[in-house]
Each structure stands twice: as C-alpha cells, then as structure tokens.
PDB file of C-alpha atoms in Angstrom:
ATOM      1  CA  MET K 548       0.032   0.080   0.005  1.00 47.00           C
ATOM      2  CA  THR K 549       1.463   3.314  -0.940  1.00 53.00           C
ATOM      3  CA  THR K 550       1.440   6.344   1.168  1.00 53.00           C
ATOM      4  CA  GLN K 551      -0.488   9.275  -0.105  1.00 49.00           C
ATOM      5  CA  LYS K 552       1.164  12.855   0.187  1.00 50.00           C
ATOM      6  CA  ILE K 553      -0.749  16.052   0.217  1.00 48.00           C
ATOM      7  CA  THR K 554       0.858  16.861  -3.054  1.00 52.00           C
ATOM      8  CA  ASP K 555      -0.355  13.823  -4.821  1.00 55.00           C
ATOM      9  CA  THR K 556      -2.903  14.132  -7.681  1.00 63.00           C
ATOM     10  CA  PRO K 557      -5.707  12.447  -5.639  1.00 67.00           C
ATOM     11  CA  ILE K 558      -5.878  15.142  -3.226  1.00 80.00           C
ATOM     12  CA  ASP K 559      -7.265  17.574  -6.059  1.00 86.00           C
ATOM     13  CA  PHE K 560     -10.637  15.791  -5.617  1.00 89.00           C
ATOM     14  CA  ALA K 561     -10.721  16.578  -1.876  1.00 90.00           C
ATOM     15  CA  GLU K 562      -9.729  20.124  -2.420  1.00 89.00           C
ATOM     16  CA  GLU K 563     -12.425  20.645  -4.958  1.00 91.00           C
ATOM     17  CA  ILE K 564     -14.851  19.333  -2.282  1.00 91.00           C
ATOM     18  CA  ILE K 565     -13.281  21.636   0.350  1.00 90.00           C
ATOM     19  CA  SER K 566     -13.598  24.664  -1.859  1.00 90.00           C
ATOM     20  CA  ASP K 567     -17.305  24.008  -2.442  1.00 88.00           C
ATOM     21  CA  VAL K 568     -19.794  26.486  -0.970  1.00 86.00           C
ATOM     22  CA  LYS K 569     -21.631  23.593   0.987  1.00 87.00           C
ATOM     23  CA  ASN K 570     -18.585  22.718   2.875  1.00 87.00           C
ATOM     24  CA  SER K 571     -18.547  24.487   6.314  1.00 87.00           C
ATOM     25  CA  LYS K 572     -15.668  22.249   7.869  1.00 80.00           C
ATOM     26  CA  GLU K 573     -12.650  23.970   6.294  1.00 81.00           C
ATOM     27  CA  GLU K 574     -10.129  21.202   5.675  1.00 83.00           C
ATOM     28  CA  GLY K 575     -11.843  18.464   7.760  1.00 85.00           C
ATOM     29  CA  VAL K 576     -11.857  16.208   4.811  1.00 90.00           C
ATOM     30  CA  LEU K 577      -7.956  16.268   4.646  1.00 90.00           C
ATOM     31  CA  LYS K 578      -7.911  15.587   8.626  1.00 90.00           C
ATOM     32  CA  CYS K 579      -9.819  12.273   8.372  1.00 92.00           C
ATOM     33  CA  VAL K 580      -7.973   9.577  10.402  1.00 92.00           C
ATOM     34  CA  GLN K 581     -10.286   6.806   9.303  1.00 93.00           C
ATOM     35  CA  CYS K 582     -11.438   6.188  12.994  1.00 94.00           C
ATOM     36  CA  GLY K 583     -14.918   5.051  11.846  1.00 94.00           C
ATOM     37  CA  MET K 584     -16.731   7.136  14.302  1.00 95.00           C
ATOM     38  CA  CYS K 585     -19.038   8.478  11.517  1.00 95.00           C
ATOM     39  CA  THR K 586     -19.938   4.871  10.555  1.00 96.00           C
ATOM     40  CA  SER K 587     -20.533   3.591  13.988  1.00 95.00           C
ATOM     41  CA  THR K 588     -23.260   6.127  14.575  1.00 95.00           C
ATOM     42  CA  CYS K 589     -24.782   6.527  11.075  1.00 95.00           C
ATOM     43  CA  PRO K 590     -28.365   5.533  10.877  1.00 94.00           C
ATOM     44  CA  ALA K 591     -28.069   4.808   7.144  1.00 93.00           C
ATOM     45  CA  ALA K 592     -24.959   2.608   7.760  1.00 94.00           C
ATOM     46  CA  ARG K 593     -27.094   0.390   9.980  1.00 93.00           C
ATOM     47  CA  HIS K 594     -29.662  -0.169   7.581  1.00 90.00           C
ATOM     48  CA  SER K 595     -27.853  -0.183   4.065  1.00 91.00           C
ATOM     49  CA  ASP K 596     -24.455  -0.464   2.490  1.00 93.00           C
ATOM     50  CA  TYR K 597     -23.630   3.054   2.883  1.00 94.00           C
ATOM     51  CA  ASN K 598     -20.347   3.444   4.905  1.00 96.00           C
ATOM     52  CA  PRO K 599     -19.318   7.097   5.762  1.00 96.00           C
ATOM     53  CA  ARG K 600     -15.780   6.252   6.435  1.00 96.00           C
ATOM     54  CA  ASP K 601     -15.434   4.544   3.064  1.00 96.00           C
ATOM     55  CA  ILE K 602     -16.834   7.664   1.373  1.00 95.00           C
ATOM     56  CA  ILE K 603     -14.095   9.856   2.727  1.00 94.00           C
ATOM     57  CA  GLU K 604     -11.458   7.296   2.006  1.00 94.00           C
ATOM     58  CA  ARG K 605     -12.497   7.163  -1.566  1.00 94.00           C
ATOM     59  CA  VAL K 606     -12.482  10.945  -1.895  1.00 94.00           C
ATOM     60  CA  LEU K 607      -8.908  11.028  -0.546  1.00 92.00           C
ATOM     61  CA  GLU K 608      -7.844   8.408  -2.953  1.00 90.00           C
ATOM     62  CA  GLY K 609      -9.336  10.511  -5.912  1.00 91.00           C
ATOM     63  CA  ASP K 610     -11.758   7.795  -6.707  1.00 92.00           C
ATOM     64  CA  LEU K 611     -14.228   9.522  -9.082  1.00 92.00           C
ATOM     65  CA  SER K 612     -16.268   6.373  -9.544  1.00 93.00           C
ATOM     66  CA  ILE K 613     -17.858   7.299  -6.200  1.00 94.00           C
ATOM     67  CA  LEU K 614     -20.203   9.809  -8.339  1.00 94.00           C
ATOM     68  CA  GLU K 615     -21.814   6.743  -9.823  1.00 93.00           C
ATOM     69  CA  ASP K 616     -22.041   4.768  -6.505  1.00 94.00           C
ATOM     70  CA  ASP K 617     -25.665   4.309  -5.630  1.00 92.00           C
ATOM     71  CA  ASN K 618     -24.665   4.357  -1.772  1.00 92.00           C
ATOM     72  CA  ILE K 619     -24.155   8.021  -1.671  1.00 93.00           C
ATOM     73  CA  TRP K 620     -27.749   8.517  -2.207  1.00 93.00           C
ATOM     74  CA  ASN K 621     -28.575   6.640   1.079  1.00 92.00           C
ATOM     75  CA  CYS K 622     -27.325   9.594   3.145  1.00 92.00           C
ATOM     76  CA  PHE K 623     -30.276  11.617   4.284  1.00 88.00           C
ATOM     77  CA  TYR K 624     -28.522  14.377   6.147  1.00 90.00           C
ATOM     78  CA  CYS K 625     -29.173  13.723   9.637  1.00 93.00           C
ATOM     79  CA  TYR K 626     -25.791  15.295  10.463  1.00 93.00           C
ATOM     80  CA  THR K 627     -24.869  12.684  13.110  1.00 94.00           C
ATOM     81  CA  CYS K 628     -21.412  12.165  11.417  1.00 94.00           C
ATOM     82  CA  HIS K 629     -20.999  15.968  11.350  1.00 93.00           C
ATOM     83  CA  SER K 630     -21.439  16.111  15.112  1.00 93.00           C
ATOM     84  CA  VAL K 631     -19.190  13.224  16.258  1.00 94.00           C
ATOM     85  CA  CYS K 632     -16.142  13.507  13.961  1.00 94.00           C
ATOM     86  CA  PRO K 633     -13.200  14.129  16.275  1.00 93.00           C
ATOM     87  CA  VAL K 634     -11.251  16.077  13.602  1.00 92.00           C
ATOM     88  CA  GLY K 635     -13.863  18.370  12.349  1.00 89.00           C
ATOM     89  CA  ASN K 636     -15.135  16.535   9.308  1.00 92.00           C
ATOM     90  CA  SER K 637     -18.559  16.310   7.822  1.00 93.00           C
ATOM     91  CA  VAL K 638     -19.308  13.239   5.627  1.00 95.00           C
ATOM     92  CA  CYS K 639     -22.933  14.428   5.403  1.00 93.00           C
ATOM     93  CA  GLU K 640     -21.823  17.670   3.630  1.00 94.00           C
ATOM     94  CA  VAL K 641     -19.416  15.848   1.440  1.00 95.00           C
ATOM     95  CA  ASN K 642     -22.319  13.588   0.319  1.00 94.00           C
ATOM     96  CA  GLN K 643     -24.308  16.688  -0.626  1.00 94.00           C
ATOM     97  CA  ILE K 644     -21.276  17.932  -2.616  1.00 94.00           C
ATOM     98  CA  LEU K 645     -20.755  14.648  -4.351  1.00 95.00           C
ATOM     99  CA  LYS K 646     -24.578  14.475  -5.300  1.00 94.00           C
ATOM    100  CA  GLN K 647     -24.178  17.950  -6.898  1.00 91.00           C
ATOM    101  CA  PHE K 648     -21.088  16.766  -8.800  1.00 93.00           C
ATOM    102  CA  ALA K 649     -23.029  13.746 -10.037  1.00 93.00           C
ATOM    103  CA  ILE K 650     -25.881  15.753 -11.191  1.00 89.00           C
ATOM    104  CA  SER K 651     -23.725  18.299 -12.713  1.00 87.00           C
ATOM    105  CA  ASN K 652     -22.161  15.637 -14.840  1.00 89.00           C
ATOM    106  CA  GLY K 653     -25.466  14.024 -15.780  1.00 86.00           C
ATOM    107  CA  ILE K 654     -25.203  11.038 -13.499  1.00 88.00           C
ATOM    108  CA  ALA K 655     -27.929   9.545 -11.590  1.00 86.00           C
ATOM    109  CA  TYR K 656     -30.779  11.701 -12.757  1.00 90.00           C
ATOM    110  CA  ASP K 657     -32.817   8.840 -12.050  1.00 90.00           C
ATOM    111  CA  LYS K 658     -32.344   9.388  -8.313  1.00 88.00           C
ATOM    112  CA  LEU K 659     -34.154  12.857  -8.823  1.00 89.00           C
ATOM    113  CA  TYR K 660     -37.359  11.815 -10.591  1.00 90.00           C
ATOM    114  CA  GLU K 661     -39.510  11.352  -7.597  1.00 87.00           C
ATOM    115  CA  TYR K 662     -38.496  14.665  -6.434  1.00 87.00           C
ATOM    116  CA  MET K 663     -39.374  16.855  -9.493  1.00 90.00           C
ATOM    117  CA  GLY K 664     -42.693  17.733  -7.821  1.00 90.00           C
ATOM    118  CA  PHE K 665     -40.510  19.702  -5.078  1.00 90.00           C
ATOM    119  CA  ALA K 666     -38.929  21.597  -7.901  1.00 91.00           C
ATOM    120  CA  ASP K 667     -42.172  22.425  -9.581  1.00 92.00           C
ATOM    121  CA  SER K 668     -43.532  23.706  -6.350  1.00 92.00           C
ATOM    122  CA  TYR K 669     -40.781  25.956  -5.683  1.00 92.00           C
ATOM    123  CA  PHE K 670     -40.630  27.318  -9.293  1.00 92.00           C
ATOM    124  CA  THR K 671     -44.536  27.895  -9.549  1.00 93.00           C
ATOM    125  CA  ALA K 672     -45.497  28.748  -5.916  1.00 93.00           C
ATOM    126  CA  ALA K 673     -42.190  29.717  -4.198  1.00 93.00           C
ATOM    127  CA  ILE K 674     -42.935  27.235  -1.401  1.00 92.00           C
ATOM    128  CA  GLY K 675     -42.288  23.476  -0.850  1.00 87.00           C
ATOM    129  CA  ALA K 676     -45.044  21.016  -1.151  1.00 86.00           C
ATOM    130  CA  ILE K 677     -45.272  17.108  -1.014  1.00 86.00           C
ATOM    131  CA  PRO K 678     -45.190  15.621  -4.369  1.00 86.00           C
ATOM    132  CA  GLU K 679     -48.309  13.367  -4.926  1.00 87.00           C
ATOM    133  CA  ILE K 680     -45.959  10.497  -5.933  1.00 87.00           C
ATOM    134  CA  PHE K 681     -45.273  10.209  -1.955  1.00 89.00           C
ATOM    135  CA  PHE K 682     -48.986  10.173  -0.920  1.00 90.00           C
ATOM    136  CA  ASP K 683     -49.370   6.498  -1.056  1.00 91.00           C
ATOM    137  CA  ASP K 684     -46.097   5.812   0.931  1.00 90.00           C
ATOM    138  CA  ILE K 685     -47.048   8.489   3.628  1.00 92.00           C
ATOM    139  CA  GLY K 686     -50.437   7.054   3.931  1.00 91.00           C
ATOM    140  CA  ARG K 687     -49.057   3.519   4.447  1.00 91.00           C
ATOM    141  CA  ASP K 688     -46.546   4.732   7.007  1.00 92.00           C
ATOM    142  CA  VAL K 689     -48.674   7.260   8.816  1.00 93.00           C
ATOM    143  CA  PRO K 690     -52.138   5.942   9.562  1.00 93.00           C
ATOM    144  CA  GLY K 691     -54.662   8.654   9.168  1.00 93.00           C
ATOM    145  CA  TRP K 692     -52.462  11.137   7.234  1.00 92.00           C
ATOM    146  CA  TRP K 693     -54.734  11.064   4.128  1.00 92.00           C
ATOM    147  CA  GLU K 694     -57.929  11.705   6.238  1.00 93.00           C
ATOM    148  CA  PHE K 695     -56.116  14.432   7.996  1.00 92.00           C
ATOM    149  CA  ARG K 696     -54.935  16.059   4.876  1.00 90.00           C
ATOM    150  CA  GLN K 697     -58.476  15.891   3.227  1.00 91.00           C
ATOM    151  CA  ASN K 698     -59.895  17.579   6.174  1.00 93.00           C
ATOM    152  CA  LEU K 699     -57.177  20.028   6.896  1.00 90.00           C
ATOM    153  CA  GLY K 700     -59.209  23.137   6.198  1.00 90.00           C
ATOM    154  CA  GLU K 701     -61.927  22.134   8.502  1.00 92.00           C
ATOM    155  CA  ILE K 702     -59.370  21.193  11.229  1.00 92.00           C
ATOM    156  CA  ARG K 703     -57.703  24.615  10.916  1.00 92.00           C
ATOM    157  CA  ASP K 704     -61.281  26.257  11.254  1.00 92.00           C
ATOM    158  CA  GLU K 705     -61.997  24.260  14.441  1.00 93.00           C
ATOM    159  CA  LEU K 706     -58.730  25.314  15.910  1.00 93.00           C
ATOM    160  CA  GLU K 707     -59.488  28.842  14.868  1.00 92.00           C
ATOM    161  CA  LEU K 708     -56.296  29.221  12.784  1.00 91.00           C
ATOM    162  CA  ASN K 709     -55.756  31.393  10.059  1.00 88.00           C
ATOM    163  CA  PRO K 710     -55.485  30.111   6.413  1.00 84.00           C
ATOM    164  CA  PRO K 711     -52.056  28.981   5.424  1.00 83.00           C
ATOM    165  CA  LEU K 712     -50.004  31.916   4.152  1.00 83.00           C
ATOM    166  CA  MET K 713     -49.281  31.772   0.404  1.00 88.00           C
ATOM    167  CA  PRO K 714     -46.555  33.925  -1.196  1.00 92.00           C
ATOM    168  CA  PRO K 715     -47.874  36.909  -3.210  1.00 94.00           C
ATOM    169  CA  LYS K 716     -47.390  36.926  -6.918  1.00 95.00           C
ATOM    170  CA  GLU K 717     -44.612  39.265  -6.934  1.00 96.00           C
ATOM    171  CA  VAL K 718     -42.720  36.957  -4.644  1.00 96.00           C
ATOM    172  CA  ILE K 719     -43.378  33.970  -6.761  1.00 96.00           C
ATOM    173  CA  ASP K 720     -42.259  35.918  -9.778  1.00 96.00           C
ATOM    174  CA  GLU K 721     -39.096  36.975  -8.208  1.00 97.00           C
ATOM    175  CA  VAL K 722     -38.343  33.313  -6.868  1.00 96.00           C
ATOM    176  CA  SER K 723     -38.953  32.171 -10.314  1.00 96.00           C
ATOM    177  CA  THR K 724     -36.711  34.681 -12.065  1.00 97.00           C
ATOM    178  CA  ILE K 725     -33.848  33.768  -9.440  1.00 97.00           C
ATOM    179  CA  LEU K 726     -34.277  30.058 -10.125  1.00 95.00           C
ATOM    180  CA  THR K 727     -34.012  30.798 -13.877  1.00 96.00           C
ATOM    181  CA  ILE K 728     -31.150  33.105 -13.723  1.00 97.00           C
ATOM    182  CA  THR K 729     -29.137  30.570 -11.502  1.00 94.00           C
ATOM    183  CA  GLY K 730     -29.715  27.798 -13.933  1.00 92.00           C
ATOM    184  CA  PHE K 731     -32.247  25.884 -11.657  1.00 92.00           C
ATOM    185  CA  LYS K 732     -34.895  25.797 -14.235  1.00 93.00           C
ATOM    186  CA  GLU K 733     -32.506  24.697 -17.132  1.00 92.00           C
ATOM    187  CA  ARG K 734     -31.191  21.816 -14.952  1.00 89.00           C
ATOM    188  CA  ILE K 735     -34.864  20.731 -14.082  1.00 91.00           C
ATOM    189  CA  GLU K 736     -35.658  20.661 -17.673  1.00 92.00           C
ATOM    190  CA  LYS K 737     -32.660  18.536 -18.473  1.00 90.00           C
ATOM    191  CA  ILE K 738     -33.752  16.079 -15.765  1.00 90.00           C
ATOM    192  CA  ARG K 739     -37.260  15.930 -16.969  1.00 91.00           C
ATOM    193  CA  ALA K 740     -36.124  15.416 -20.563  1.00 91.00           C
ATOM    194  CA  SER K 741     -34.032  12.489 -19.490  1.00 89.00           C
ATOM    195  CA  GLN K 742     -36.944  11.037 -17.521  1.00 87.00           C
ATOM    196  CA  GLU K 743     -39.282  11.330 -20.707  1.00 84.00           C
ATOM    197  CA  GLY K 744     -36.501   9.597 -22.750  1.00 78.00           C
ATOM    198  CA  GLU K 745     -36.401   6.632 -20.248  1.00 70.00           C
ATOM    199  CA  ASP K 746     -40.133   6.506 -20.132  1.00 66.00           C
ATOM    200  CA  GLU K 747     -40.387   6.263 -24.050  1.00 66.00           C
ATOM    201  CA  GLY K 748     -37.768   3.549 -23.838  1.00 64.00           C
ATOM    202  CA  ASP K 749     -39.737   1.382 -21.375  1.00 64.00           C
ATOM    203  CA  SER K 750     -42.947   1.701 -23.648  1.00 55.00           C
TER     204      SER K 750
END
C-alpha cells in the first residue's frame, strides 16, 4: 500500500470538495484519520451498505467512480457524522457535494425523478409541497394521514387558525426569476427530458 502525500494528484478531488460553498468544515476532509466514528453512529450505515468512512477514503484516493455509486444516495442528512467527528469533518456535507457533482455530470438523474414535484412547487409557488408521488407511501407509513390532509381546512377552522400563508405573486415571480437566472430551471428541464426519454424507452 502506497503512502499518499498532500501533493499527490488524488488530493485534487478532496480540495475541490473543500472549496465548495456547501462545505462548512474547512479542511476537515484532509484531517480524516479513518477512525470510523461516523460509520458507527450513522443510521443509514445500520440499514444499508452506505459507509461514511469509506466515502471519505475514496474521496482522498481521488476515486471519481464514487459519483456513480448508489450508496451516496442513502445519506439523508441527519448530520450525526457531522456532530461526532473528532477532527471536524462532515461526511454529510461531502455527500451533498458529491451528489451535486454527479448531477452536474449528468449522472444519477433517475435518483431525482421522484422529487421533481418539489422543484415544480418552488418554481411555480415559491414554497415547498409534498409531491403526489409520495402520498401512497405516507398514507401507508402514517395511519390517518390522508384523512387528515383531506380535512385540513376544517381542522384549521375548528382550531381557529388562520388560512395558510401563500406567497404573493410578486414574490413567486421573483423566486422564479432567481431560479431561472441561477440555472435551476435549465437543470430541471434536462432532468425531466431524461426522464421522458427513459419512459419512452420503457414503452
């Protein structure tokens, strides 16, 4: 096994992650001592093949194939690893950055199809909303949820709550403009086009 030095080429990948705006831990990635604290406390690691320690090891080795690894999508941002790392690393943030790298390279668009409803809601209403594709799952996992959702207006009236606040049109227009200028809309259109292409291939 060769010893990796800070000047070796693989470090470029780690430094690219460190320089990303989502990284709040300065050079924590380079301080990783592979102690495994992140993996031992990670809920996703308990229930899947996801391994936070392995994620950082592969980043430090410059292993770009990690962008195509399904396991990075098993991290659900609980920030447990972030809170326990003895050297100030955050595998959670590294995963967020890896996912963005993957998306920017057109990898794993299929991981995003179910969440397109969130994107549409932000763009058209400037607020988040649960996509309908998740309704059946929530109804199965949370007994009574669908009935609650169907009668939410009456429940709010009984509790004397005001109607939910909705953003005014000028706010929605401003958010839509921002999402267009920053490239969000273009990215969503690419993802949707790839989804439609896959759907046509299935038929």
